[in-house]
Amino acid sequence: IARVVHFNEYAILLASAIAARKAGVPATFMSMASLRGVDRRRLVFISDPLAIISYRNRLKDWDSWRDLRLPAKSVREVSDDTMFRSLGNSVMVYSPVRSGSPEVVFEGLRLDTSRKLLVAFTSSIDEVSANNLYLSAMKQAPFSEQQPFSDQIEWIEALIARVEASDDRQLVVRIHPREGANRRESTISTHLSLLRAHFDRSYKHVRIVWPGDEVSSYDLMELADVGLSAWSSTSLEMARFGVPAIVAFDRHT
């Protein structure tokens, strides 16, 4: 065998990749471009065994790349992808599509025009659990336990306490739609039960948007003065839209 090529990170395929590497046989990670949901016209080949390792290596090399401009064609592709994600109803996007009427969402959530709006997007916790298992199998370092918050619940609690005590801010917390039953998964996560136990109540300046609520994350991004994310791709999407974005957990993706 000259090389093992595996498609994405399905566990049964990774087992063959691990066996190949142990035997000194090179392995290649093959996927499809994450443009317009999934662009099946474009194949991506990665020499790293896991996507998360590839992300880490790109972060490590960022200082060498950050001052180089993207060509116009790449900027157009990023713009097209952003519009597709917000309007295209992709199977890779859990949020309802952008309504085009964010002011209706603002009124529906009974938000205050005199206060600055923070919008916080939680993330799907299974992504960290699965990646840590994969990293362990590949004998790679897990996610750092030195984080600003012990978990997302502590993060949201800190945000709520700060905003409720403020005189000029308000907060919308968008619980990740994947936590509830959706078009891709019929089950409800155990994490959602914990979130409801902590935050399913009334607040003066905070609104919680639950997975089953027909509110588009893209309308919320459009309304946000500042966007907050645990670690989901919403941080990248907000940055593309020009919304100041802050990520709460270090290098989870």
mmCIF file of C-alpha atoms in Angstrom:
data_model
loop_
_atom_site.group_PDB
_atom_site.id
_atom_site.type_symbol
_atom_site.label_atom_id
_atom_site.label_comp_id
_atom_site.label_asym_id
_atom_site.label_seq_id
_atom_site.Cartn_x
_atom_site.Cartn_y
_atom_site.Cartn_z
ATOM 1 C CA ILE A 1 0.000 0.000 0.000
ATOM 2 C CA ALA A 2 1.519 3.323 -1.094
ATOM 3 C CA ARG A 3 -0.974 5.629 0.622
ATOM 4 C CA VAL A 4 -4.269 5.508 2.544
ATOM 5 C CA VAL A 5 -6.840 8.182 1.662
ATOM 6 C CA HIS A 6 -9.813 8.602 4.009
ATOM 7 C CA PHE A 7 -12.910 10.750 3.490
ATOM 8 C CA ASN A 8 -13.593 13.095 6.413
ATOM 9 C CA GLU A 9 -13.311 11.979 10.034
ATOM 10 C CA TYR A 10 -15.637 9.001 10.241
ATOM 11 C CA ALA A 11 -14.316 6.841 13.063
ATOM 12 C CA ILE A 12 -14.123 3.590 11.095
ATOM 13 C CA LEU A 13 -11.999 5.340 8.446
ATOM 14 C CA LEU A 14 -9.740 7.007 10.993
ATOM 15 C CA ALA A 15 -8.940 3.569 12.381
ATOM 16 C CA SER A 16 -7.398 2.638 9.025
ATOM 17 C CA ALA A 17 -5.504 5.952 8.928
ATOM 18 C CA ILE A 18 -4.065 5.328 12.409
ATOM 19 C CA ALA A 19 -3.046 1.787 11.407
ATOM 20 C CA ALA A 20 -1.398 3.106 8.231
ATOM 21 C CA ARG A 21 0.596 5.743 10.113
ATOM 22 C CA LYS A 22 1.762 3.124 12.619
ATOM 23 C CA ALA A 23 3.007 1.025 9.709
ATOM 24 C CA GLY A 24 4.818 3.990 8.159
ATOM 25 C CA VAL A 25 2.312 4.357 5.304
ATOM 26 C CA PRO A 26 1.360 7.978 4.526
ATOM 27 C CA ALA A 27 -2.300 8.921 4.934
ATOM 28 C CA THR A 28 -4.264 11.758 3.369
ATOM 29 C CA PHE A 29 -7.452 13.349 4.719
ATOM 30 C CA MET A 30 -9.844 14.088 1.841
ATOM 31 C CA SER A 31 -12.910 16.296 2.157
ATOM 32 C CA MET A 32 -15.016 18.756 0.179
ATOM 33 C CA ALA A 33 -14.801 22.525 0.334
ATOM 34 C CA SER A 34 -16.900 24.210 3.027
ATOM 35 C CA LEU A 35 -18.339 26.735 0.603
ATOM 36 C CA ARG A 36 -22.089 27.131 0.017
ATOM 37 C CA GLY A 37 -22.710 24.466 2.606
ATOM 38 C CA VAL A 38 -20.628 21.799 0.904
ATOM 39 C CA ASP A 39 -19.198 22.461 -2.556
ATOM 40 C CA ARG A 40 -19.063 18.978 -4.068
ATOM 41 C CA ARG A 41 -17.224 20.329 -7.125
ATOM 42 C CA ARG A 42 -14.086 20.925 -5.038
ATOM 43 C CA LEU A 43 -11.967 18.345 -3.287
ATOM 44 C CA VAL A 44 -9.742 19.299 -0.363
ATOM 45 C CA PHE A 45 -6.679 17.248 0.565
ATOM 46 C CA ILE A 46 -5.081 17.699 3.990
ATOM 47 C CA SER A 47 -1.811 16.161 5.084
ATOM 48 C CA ASP A 48 -2.737 16.504 8.756
ATOM 49 C CA PRO A 49 -4.649 13.558 10.248
ATOM 50 C CA LEU A 50 -7.476 15.726 11.658
ATOM 51 C CA ALA A 51 -9.148 18.993 10.682
ATOM 52 C CA ILE A 52 -8.555 20.382 14.183
ATOM 53 C CA ILE A 53 -4.800 19.767 13.794
ATOM 54 C CA SER A 54 -4.904 21.589 10.467
ATOM 55 C CA TYR A 55 -6.631 24.546 12.169
ATOM 56 C CA ARG A 56 -3.979 24.584 14.888
ATOM 57 C CA ASN A 57 -1.183 24.605 12.323
ATOM 58 C CA ARG A 58 -2.816 27.453 10.413
ATOM 59 C CA LEU A 59 -3.138 29.483 13.615
ATOM 60 C CA LYS A 60 0.519 28.816 14.355
ATOM 61 C CA ASP A 61 1.480 30.102 10.885
ATOM 62 C CA TRP A 62 -0.902 33.068 10.919
ATOM 63 C CA ASP A 63 1.781 35.695 11.583
ATOM 64 C CA SER A 64 3.480 34.704 8.335
ATOM 65 C CA TRP A 65 0.264 35.091 6.334
ATOM 66 C CA ARG A 66 -1.709 37.882 7.976
ATOM 67 C CA ASP A 67 -0.306 40.761 5.890
ATOM 68 C CA LEU A 68 -0.954 39.094 2.534
ATOM 69 C CA ARG A 69 -4.057 40.225 0.674
ATOM 70 C CA LEU A 70 -6.654 37.781 -0.574
ATOM 71 C CA PRO A 71 -7.157 37.897 -4.339
ATOM 72 C CA ALA A 72 -10.442 39.411 -5.532
ATOM 73 C CA LYS A 73 -11.719 35.994 -6.637
ATOM 74 C CA SER A 74 -11.344 34.618 -3.103
ATOM 75 C CA VAL A 75 -13.108 37.640 -1.615
ATOM 76 C CA ARG A 76 -16.026 37.064 -4.018
ATOM 77 C CA GLU A 77 -16.178 33.398 -2.995
ATOM 78 C CA VAL A 78 -16.236 34.336 0.695
ATOM 79 C CA SER A 79 -19.012 36.875 -0.002
ATOM 80 C CA ASP A 80 -21.036 34.353 -2.020
ATOM 81 C CA ASP A 81 -20.627 31.770 0.736
ATOM 82 C CA THR A 82 -21.772 34.269 3.382
ATOM 83 C CA MET A 83 -24.915 35.135 1.419
ATOM 84 C CA PHE A 84 -25.617 31.467 0.723
ATOM 85 C CA ARG A 85 -25.352 30.542 4.395
ATOM 86 C CA SER A 86 -27.717 33.300 5.483
ATOM 87 C CA LEU A 87 -30.268 32.840 2.672
ATOM 88 C CA GLY A 88 -29.722 29.439 1.069
ATOM 89 C CA ASN A 89 -31.283 27.117 3.668
ATOM 90 C CA SER A 90 -28.227 24.844 3.505
ATOM 91 C CA VAL A 91 -28.400 21.466 5.239
ATOM 92 C CA MET A 92 -25.126 22.449 6.947
ATOM 93 C CA VAL A 93 -26.791 25.446 8.655
ATOM 94 C CA TYR A 94 -29.108 24.839 11.610
ATOM 95 C CA SER A 95 -30.511 28.353 11.895
ATOM 96 C CA PRO A 96 -33.648 29.462 10.028
ATOM 97 C CA VAL A 97 -32.755 31.624 7.028
ATOM 98 C CA ARG A 98 -32.440 35.393 7.361
ATOM 99 C CA SER A 99 -35.880 37.008 7.271
ATOM 100 C CA GLY A 100 -34.769 40.346 5.851
ATOM 101 C CA SER A 101 -36.792 42.073 8.581
ATOM 102 C CA PRO A 102 -34.525 42.209 11.650
ATOM 103 C CA GLU A 103 -36.606 45.066 13.058
ATOM 104 C CA VAL A 104 -39.514 42.606 13.451
ATOM 105 C CA VAL A 105 -37.223 40.300 15.429
ATOM 106 C CA PHE A 106 -36.115 43.262 17.554
ATOM 107 C CA GLU A 107 -39.728 44.119 18.398
ATOM 108 C CA GLY A 108 -40.692 40.478 18.943
ATOM 109 C CA LEU A 109 -37.960 40.074 21.547
ATOM 110 C CA ARG A 110 -39.098 43.311 23.260
ATOM 111 C CA LEU A 111 -35.643 44.860 23.035
ATOM 112 C CA ASP A 112 -34.847 48.424 24.043
ATOM 113 C CA THR A 113 -33.732 50.915 21.368
ATOM 114 C CA SER A 114 -31.814 52.938 23.971
ATOM 115 C CA ARG A 115 -29.468 50.072 24.934
ATOM 116 C CA LYS A 116 -26.548 48.538 23.051
ATOM 117 C CA LEU A 117 -27.215 44.941 22.032
ATOM 118 C CA LEU A 118 -24.869 42.037 22.730
ATOM 119 C CA VAL A 119 -25.766 38.760 21.023
ATOM 120 C CA ALA A 120 -24.170 35.563 22.374
ATOM 121 C CA PHE A 121 -24.200 32.324 20.390
ATOM 122 C CA THR A 122 -23.646 29.075 22.263
ATOM 123 C CA SER A 123 -21.910 26.136 20.613
ATOM 124 C CA SER A 124 -22.583 22.444 20.239
ATOM 125 C CA ILE A 125 -20.702 20.786 23.092
ATOM 126 C CA ASP A 126 -20.301 17.429 21.296
ATOM 127 C CA GLU A 127 -17.783 19.060 18.938
ATOM 128 C CA VAL A 128 -15.279 19.428 21.773
ATOM 129 C CA SER A 129 -15.977 15.948 23.169
ATOM 130 C CA ALA A 130 -15.566 14.279 19.770
ATOM 131 C CA ASN A 131 -12.422 16.248 18.893
ATOM 132 C CA ASN A 132 -10.821 15.383 22.238
ATOM 133 C CA LEU A 133 -11.434 11.675 21.608
ATOM 134 C CA TYR A 134 -9.944 11.962 18.112
ATOM 135 C CA LEU A 135 -6.945 13.915 19.420
ATOM 136 C CA SER A 136 -6.371 11.266 22.086
ATOM 137 C CA ALA A 137 -6.467 8.497 19.475
ATOM 138 C CA MET A 138 -3.874 10.401 17.428
ATOM 139 C CA LYS A 139 -1.740 11.051 20.565
ATOM 140 C CA GLN A 140 -2.214 14.804 20.136
ATOM 141 C CA ALA A 141 -2.675 17.413 22.865
ATOM 142 C CA PRO A 142 -6.331 17.867 23.925
ATOM 143 C CA PHE A 143 -8.039 21.233 24.170
ATOM 144 C CA SER A 144 -6.499 23.335 26.898
ATOM 145 C CA GLU A 145 -8.287 23.252 30.241
ATOM 146 C CA GLN A 146 -6.992 26.766 30.966
ATOM 147 C CA GLN A 147 -10.023 28.701 29.747
ATOM 148 C CA PRO A 148 -11.696 31.969 30.776
ATOM 149 C CA PHE A 149 -14.736 29.926 31.897
ATOM 150 C CA SER A 150 -15.161 26.341 33.072
ATOM 151 C CA ASP A 151 -18.040 25.783 30.621
ATOM 152 C CA GLN A 152 -20.692 27.604 28.602
ATOM 153 C CA ILE A 153 -23.084 27.801 31.552
ATOM 154 C CA GLU A 154 -20.551 29.751 33.611
ATOM 155 C CA TRP A 155 -19.913 31.998 30.580
ATOM 156 C CA ILE A 156 -23.623 32.775 30.100
ATOM 157 C CA GLU A 157 -24.106 33.338 33.835
ATOM 158 C CA ALA A 158 -21.268 35.892 33.799
ATOM 159 C CA LEU A 159 -22.748 37.679 30.767
ATOM 160 C CA ILE A 160 -26.234 37.797 32.295
ATOM 161 C CA ALA A 161 -24.954 39.129 35.631
ATOM 162 C CA ARG A 162 -22.956 41.868 33.880
ATOM 163 C CA VAL A 163 -25.801 42.944 31.582
ATOM 164 C CA GLU A 164 -28.566 42.828 34.187
ATOM 165 C CA ALA A 165 -26.496 45.165 36.382
ATOM 166 C CA SER A 166 -25.691 47.576 33.538
ATOM 167 C CA ASP A 167 -27.533 50.750 32.613
ATOM 168 C CA ASP A 168 -26.764 50.767 28.875
ATOM 169 C CA ARG A 169 -26.665 47.151 27.592
ATOM 170 C CA GLN A 170 -28.977 44.283 26.744
ATOM 171 C CA LEU A 171 -28.253 40.692 25.783
ATOM 172 C CA VAL A 172 -29.755 38.033 23.544
ATOM 173 C CA VAL A 173 -28.444 34.481 24.077
ATOM 174 C CA ARG A 174 -29.012 32.271 21.042
ATOM 175 C CA ILE A 175 -28.888 28.632 22.194
ATOM 176 C CA HIS A 176 -27.421 26.535 19.377
ATOM 177 C CA PRO A 177 -30.320 25.098 17.296
ATOM 178 C CA ARG A 178 -28.530 21.745 17.202
ATOM 179 C CA GLU A 179 -29.169 21.286 20.931
ATOM 180 C CA GLY A 180 -32.852 20.584 20.145
ATOM 181 C CA ALA A 181 -34.535 18.293 17.631
ATOM 182 C CA ASN A 182 -33.903 19.548 14.089
ATOM 183 C CA ARG A 183 -33.990 18.451 10.475
ATOM 184 C CA ARG A 184 -30.733 16.510 10.835
ATOM 185 C CA GLU A 185 -31.160 14.991 14.327
ATOM 186 C CA SER A 186 -34.362 13.946 16.056
ATOM 187 C CA THR A 187 -32.935 13.797 19.589
ATOM 188 C CA ILE A 188 -32.591 16.549 22.192
ATOM 189 C CA SER A 189 -29.199 16.984 23.839
ATOM 190 C CA THR A 190 -28.744 16.473 27.571
ATOM 191 C CA HIS A 191 -26.881 19.791 27.563
ATOM 192 C CA LEU A 192 -30.126 21.548 26.568
ATOM 193 C CA SER A 193 -31.767 20.253 29.771
ATOM 194 C CA LEU A 194 -28.942 21.815 31.804
ATOM 195 C CA LEU A 195 -29.292 25.103 29.932
ATOM 196 C CA ARG A 196 -33.055 25.175 30.569
ATOM 197 C CA ALA A 197 -32.570 24.424 34.250
ATOM 198 C CA HIS A 198 -30.220 27.403 34.557
ATOM 199 C CA PHE A 199 -31.719 29.985 32.205
ATOM 200 C CA ASP A 200 -35.400 29.273 31.441
ATOM 201 C CA ARG A 201 -36.753 32.299 33.319
ATOM 202 C CA SER A 202 -37.539 35.980 32.845
ATOM 203 C CA TYR A 203 -34.878 38.661 32.859
ATOM 204 C CA LYS A 204 -35.056 42.422 32.696
ATOM 205 C CA HIS A 205 -32.455 43.035 29.981
ATOM 206 C CA VAL A 206 -31.729 39.498 28.721
ATOM 207 C CA ARG A 207 -33.630 37.355 26.215
ATOM 208 C CA ILE A 208 -32.983 33.642 25.622
ATOM 209 C CA VAL A 209 -33.702 32.270 22.143
ATOM 210 C CA TRP A 210 -34.209 28.497 22.409
ATOM 211 C CA PRO A 211 -33.535 25.927 19.644
ATOM 212 C CA GLY A 212 -37.205 25.617 18.664
ATOM 213 C CA ASP A 213 -37.755 29.378 18.369
ATOM 214 C CA GLU A 214 -38.193 30.565 14.788
ATOM 215 C CA VAL A 215 -35.563 33.289 15.066
ATOM 216 C CA SER A 216 -32.764 33.475 12.515
ATOM 217 C CA SER A 217 -29.239 33.763 13.862
ATOM 218 C CA TYR A 218 -28.506 35.973 10.848
ATOM 219 C CA ASP A 219 -31.173 38.501 11.855
ATOM 220 C CA LEU A 220 -29.592 38.580 15.320
ATOM 221 C CA MET A 221 -26.138 39.145 13.803
ATOM 222 C CA GLU A 222 -27.530 42.082 11.839
ATOM 223 C CA LEU A 223 -28.940 43.609 15.026
ATOM 224 C CA ALA A 224 -25.857 43.059 17.190
ATOM 225 C CA ASP A 225 -23.579 45.891 18.240
ATOM 226 C CA VAL A 226 -21.150 43.217 19.431
ATOM 227 C CA GLY A 227 -21.308 39.487 18.759
ATOM 228 C CA LEU A 228 -20.136 36.854 21.237
ATOM 229 C CA SER A 229 -19.535 33.180 20.517
ATOM 230 C CA ALA A 230 -18.438 30.202 22.557
ATOM 231 C CA TRP A 231 -16.514 28.690 19.620
ATOM 232 C CA SER A 232 -18.960 28.176 16.752
ATOM 233 C CA SER A 233 -18.593 29.429 13.178
ATOM 234 C CA THR A 234 -20.958 32.289 14.049
ATOM 235 C CA SER A 235 -17.839 34.214 15.134
ATOM 236 C CA LEU A 236 -16.386 33.868 11.633
ATOM 237 C CA GLU A 237 -19.695 34.788 10.020
ATOM 238 C CA MET A 238 -20.083 37.896 12.199
ATOM 239 C CA ALA A 239 -16.548 38.974 11.339
ATOM 240 C CA ARG A 240 -17.428 38.617 7.648
ATOM 241 C CA PHE A 241 -20.456 40.877 8.180
ATOM 242 C CA GLY A 242 -18.278 43.472 9.938
ATOM 243 C CA VAL A 243 -19.746 42.827 13.396
ATOM 244 C CA PRO A 244 -17.127 43.037 16.190
ATOM 245 C CA ALA A 245 -16.851 39.452 17.475
ATOM 246 C CA ILE A 246 -15.339 37.977 20.643
ATOM 247 C CA VAL A 247 -14.771 34.249 21.169
ATOM 248 C CA ALA A 248 -15.080 33.005 24.769
ATOM 249 C CA PHE A 249 -13.082 29.746 24.627
ATOM 250 C CA ASP A 250 -9.513 29.465 23.424
ATOM 251 C CA ARG A 251 -8.752 27.443 20.270
ATOM 252 C CA HIS A 252 -11.676 25.058 20.463
ATOM 253 C CA THR A 253 -11.951 25.262 16.684
#
